[in-house]
Amino acid sequence: MGFQESFKALSDPTRRDIITLLKGGAMSAGDIVEHFSMTGATISHHLSILKHAGLVTDKKEGKYIYYELNLSVVEEIMSWLSGLKGND
């Protein structure tokens, strides 16, 4: 995925909050939902957008799906943003 999808995904405050949660490590979808006053379907939609943008990955274990940050994409975005700063 390109930067366009990543930045579009990051434009939503709920998705940024999910990213912040996942900074602490992989979480099940149910654990993520517990941090929000939204339906599971709404959070699932946000997770789908983050996954499509390449910002998170998912892994099914039994009946649970665990989500975690895709650090390579996050680091690529951070590196690009850092490069905008230039050599001050």
PDB file of C-alpha atoms in Angstrom:
ATOM      1  CA  MET A   1       0.000   0.000   0.000  1.00  0.00           C
ATOM      2  CA  GLY A   2       1.059   3.541  -0.621  1.00  0.00           C
ATOM      3  CA  PHE A   3       1.266   6.587   1.557  1.00  0.00           C
ATOM      4  CA  GLN A   4      -2.139   7.764   0.311  1.00  0.00           C
ATOM      5  CA  GLU A   5      -3.931   4.833   1.970  1.00  0.00           C
ATOM      6  CA  SER A   6      -1.822   5.162   5.106  1.00  0.00           C
ATOM      7  CA  PHE A   7      -2.502   8.866   5.548  1.00  0.00           C
ATOM      8  CA  LYS A   8      -6.199   8.409   4.787  1.00  0.00           C
ATOM      9  CA  ALA A   9      -6.361   5.695   7.456  1.00  0.00           C
ATOM     10  CA  LEU A  10      -4.516   7.911   9.939  1.00  0.00           C
ATOM     11  CA  SER A  11      -6.853  10.851   9.302  1.00  0.00           C
ATOM     12  CA  ASP A  12      -9.475   9.367  11.635  1.00  0.00           C
ATOM     13  CA  PRO A  13      -8.998   9.896  15.401  1.00  0.00           C
ATOM     14  CA  THR A  14     -10.443   6.474  16.278  1.00  0.00           C
ATOM     15  CA  ARG A  15      -7.941   4.759  14.009  1.00  0.00           C
ATOM     16  CA  ARG A  16      -5.118   6.798  15.533  1.00  0.00           C
ATOM     17  CA  ASP A  17      -6.321   5.681  18.971  1.00  0.00           C
ATOM     18  CA  ILE A  18      -6.269   2.050  17.796  1.00  0.00           C
ATOM     19  CA  ILE A  19      -2.703   2.522  16.541  1.00  0.00           C
ATOM     20  CA  THR A  20      -1.753   3.944  19.952  1.00  0.00           C
ATOM     21  CA  LEU A  21      -3.310   0.932  21.691  1.00  0.00           C
ATOM     22  CA  LEU A  22      -1.406  -1.468  19.461  1.00  0.00           C
ATOM     23  CA  LYS A  23       1.850   0.290  20.292  1.00  0.00           C
ATOM     24  CA  GLY A  24       1.829  -1.849  23.432  1.00  0.00           C
ATOM     25  CA  GLY A  25       1.678  -5.090  21.447  1.00  0.00           C
ATOM     26  CA  ALA A  26      -0.799  -7.396  19.739  1.00  0.00           C
ATOM     27  CA  MET A  27      -4.410  -7.277  20.927  1.00  0.00           C
ATOM     28  CA  SER A  28      -7.513  -9.269  20.117  1.00  0.00           C
ATOM     29  CA  ALA A  29     -10.354  -7.494  18.369  1.00  0.00           C
ATOM     30  CA  GLY A  30     -12.465  -7.925  21.518  1.00  0.00           C
ATOM     31  CA  ASP A  31      -9.810  -6.294  23.693  1.00  0.00           C
ATOM     32  CA  ILE A  32      -9.623  -3.362  21.295  1.00  0.00           C
ATOM     33  CA  VAL A  33     -13.413  -2.923  21.318  1.00  0.00           C
ATOM     34  CA  GLU A  34     -13.389  -2.676  25.133  1.00  0.00           C
ATOM     35  CA  HIS A  35     -11.465   0.613  24.890  1.00  0.00           C
ATOM     36  CA  PHE A  36     -14.174   2.341  22.856  1.00  0.00           C
ATOM     37  CA  SER A  37     -17.849   3.183  23.242  1.00  0.00           C
ATOM     38  CA  MET A  38     -18.599   1.854  19.753  1.00  0.00           C
ATOM     39  CA  THR A  39     -19.996  -1.371  18.415  1.00  0.00           C
ATOM     40  CA  GLY A  40     -17.751  -4.245  17.493  1.00  0.00           C
ATOM     41  CA  ALA A  41     -18.827  -3.800  13.883  1.00  0.00           C
ATOM     42  CA  THR A  42     -17.641  -0.186  13.884  1.00  0.00           C
ATOM     43  CA  ILE A  43     -14.259  -1.097  15.338  1.00  0.00           C
ATOM     44  CA  SER A  44     -14.014  -3.974  12.868  1.00  0.00           C
ATOM     45  CA  HIS A  45     -14.533  -1.462  10.060  1.00  0.00           C
ATOM     46  CA  HIS A  46     -11.740   0.744  11.421  1.00  0.00           C
ATOM     47  CA  LEU A  47      -9.439  -2.279  11.762  1.00  0.00           C
ATOM     48  CA  SER A  48     -10.208  -3.261   8.181  1.00  0.00           C
ATOM     49  CA  ILE A  49      -9.180   0.187   6.944  1.00  0.00           C
ATOM     50  CA  LEU A  50      -5.954   0.055   8.968  1.00  0.00           C
ATOM     51  CA  LYS A  51      -5.234  -3.417   7.619  1.00  0.00           C
ATOM     52  CA  HIS A  52      -5.921  -2.347   4.018  1.00  0.00           C
ATOM     53  CA  ALA A  53      -3.528   0.583   4.517  1.00  0.00           C
ATOM     54  CA  GLY A  54      -0.861  -1.840   5.710  1.00  0.00           C
ATOM     55  CA  LEU A  55      -0.619  -0.226   9.130  1.00  0.00           C
ATOM     56  CA  VAL A  56      -1.747  -3.318  11.024  1.00  0.00           C
ATOM     57  CA  THR A  57      -1.592  -7.042  10.440  1.00  0.00           C
ATOM     58  CA  ASP A  58      -3.899  -9.693  11.789  1.00  0.00           C
ATOM     59  CA  LYS A  59      -3.443 -13.279  12.839  1.00  0.00           C
ATOM     60  CA  LYS A  60      -6.198 -15.742  13.662  1.00  0.00           C
ATOM     61  CA  GLU A  61      -5.631 -17.955  16.678  1.00  0.00           C
ATOM     62  CA  GLY A  62      -8.542 -20.253  17.385  1.00  0.00           C
ATOM     63  CA  LYS A  63     -11.684 -18.157  17.471  1.00  0.00           C
ATOM     64  CA  TYR A  64      -9.802 -14.892  18.081  1.00  0.00           C
ATOM     65  CA  ILE A  65      -8.166 -12.458  15.686  1.00  0.00           C
ATOM     66  CA  TYR A  66      -5.143 -10.590  16.995  1.00  0.00           C
ATOM     67  CA  TYR A  67      -4.026  -7.293  15.517  1.00  0.00           C
ATOM     68  CA  GLU A  68      -0.602  -5.716  15.736  1.00  0.00           C
ATOM     69  CA  LEU A  69       1.259  -2.784  14.236  1.00  0.00           C
ATOM     70  CA  ASN A  70       3.079  -3.366  10.988  1.00  0.00           C
ATOM     71  CA  LEU A  71       6.227  -1.620  12.159  1.00  0.00           C
ATOM     72  CA  SER A  72       7.916  -1.649   8.758  1.00  0.00           C
ATOM     73  CA  VAL A  73       5.165   0.550   7.291  1.00  0.00           C
ATOM     74  CA  VAL A  74       5.063   2.792  10.367  1.00  0.00           C
ATOM     75  CA  GLU A  75       8.850   3.216  10.212  1.00  0.00           C
ATOM     76  CA  GLU A  76       8.691   3.993   6.483  1.00  0.00           C
ATOM     77  CA  ILE A  77       6.142   6.758   7.101  1.00  0.00           C
ATOM     78  CA  MET A  78       8.170   8.149  10.003  1.00  0.00           C
ATOM     79  CA  SER A  79      11.336   8.133   7.928  1.00  0.00           C
ATOM     80  CA  TRP A  80       9.635   9.996   5.100  1.00  0.00           C
ATOM     81  CA  LEU A  81       8.176  12.568   7.512  1.00  0.00           C
ATOM     82  CA  SER A  82      11.549  13.000   9.187  1.00  0.00           C
ATOM     83  CA  GLY A  83      13.121  13.654   5.779  1.00  0.00           C
ATOM     84  CA  LEU A  84      10.755  16.591   5.272  1.00  0.00           C
ATOM     85  CA  LYS A  85      12.396  18.348   8.164  1.00  0.00           C
ATOM     86  CA  GLY A  86      15.625  18.669   6.219  1.00  0.00           C
ATOM     87  CA  ASN A  87      19.046  19.498   7.586  1.00  0.00           C
ATOM     88  CA  ASP A  88      18.336  22.467   9.839  1.00  0.00           C
TER      89      ASP A  88
END
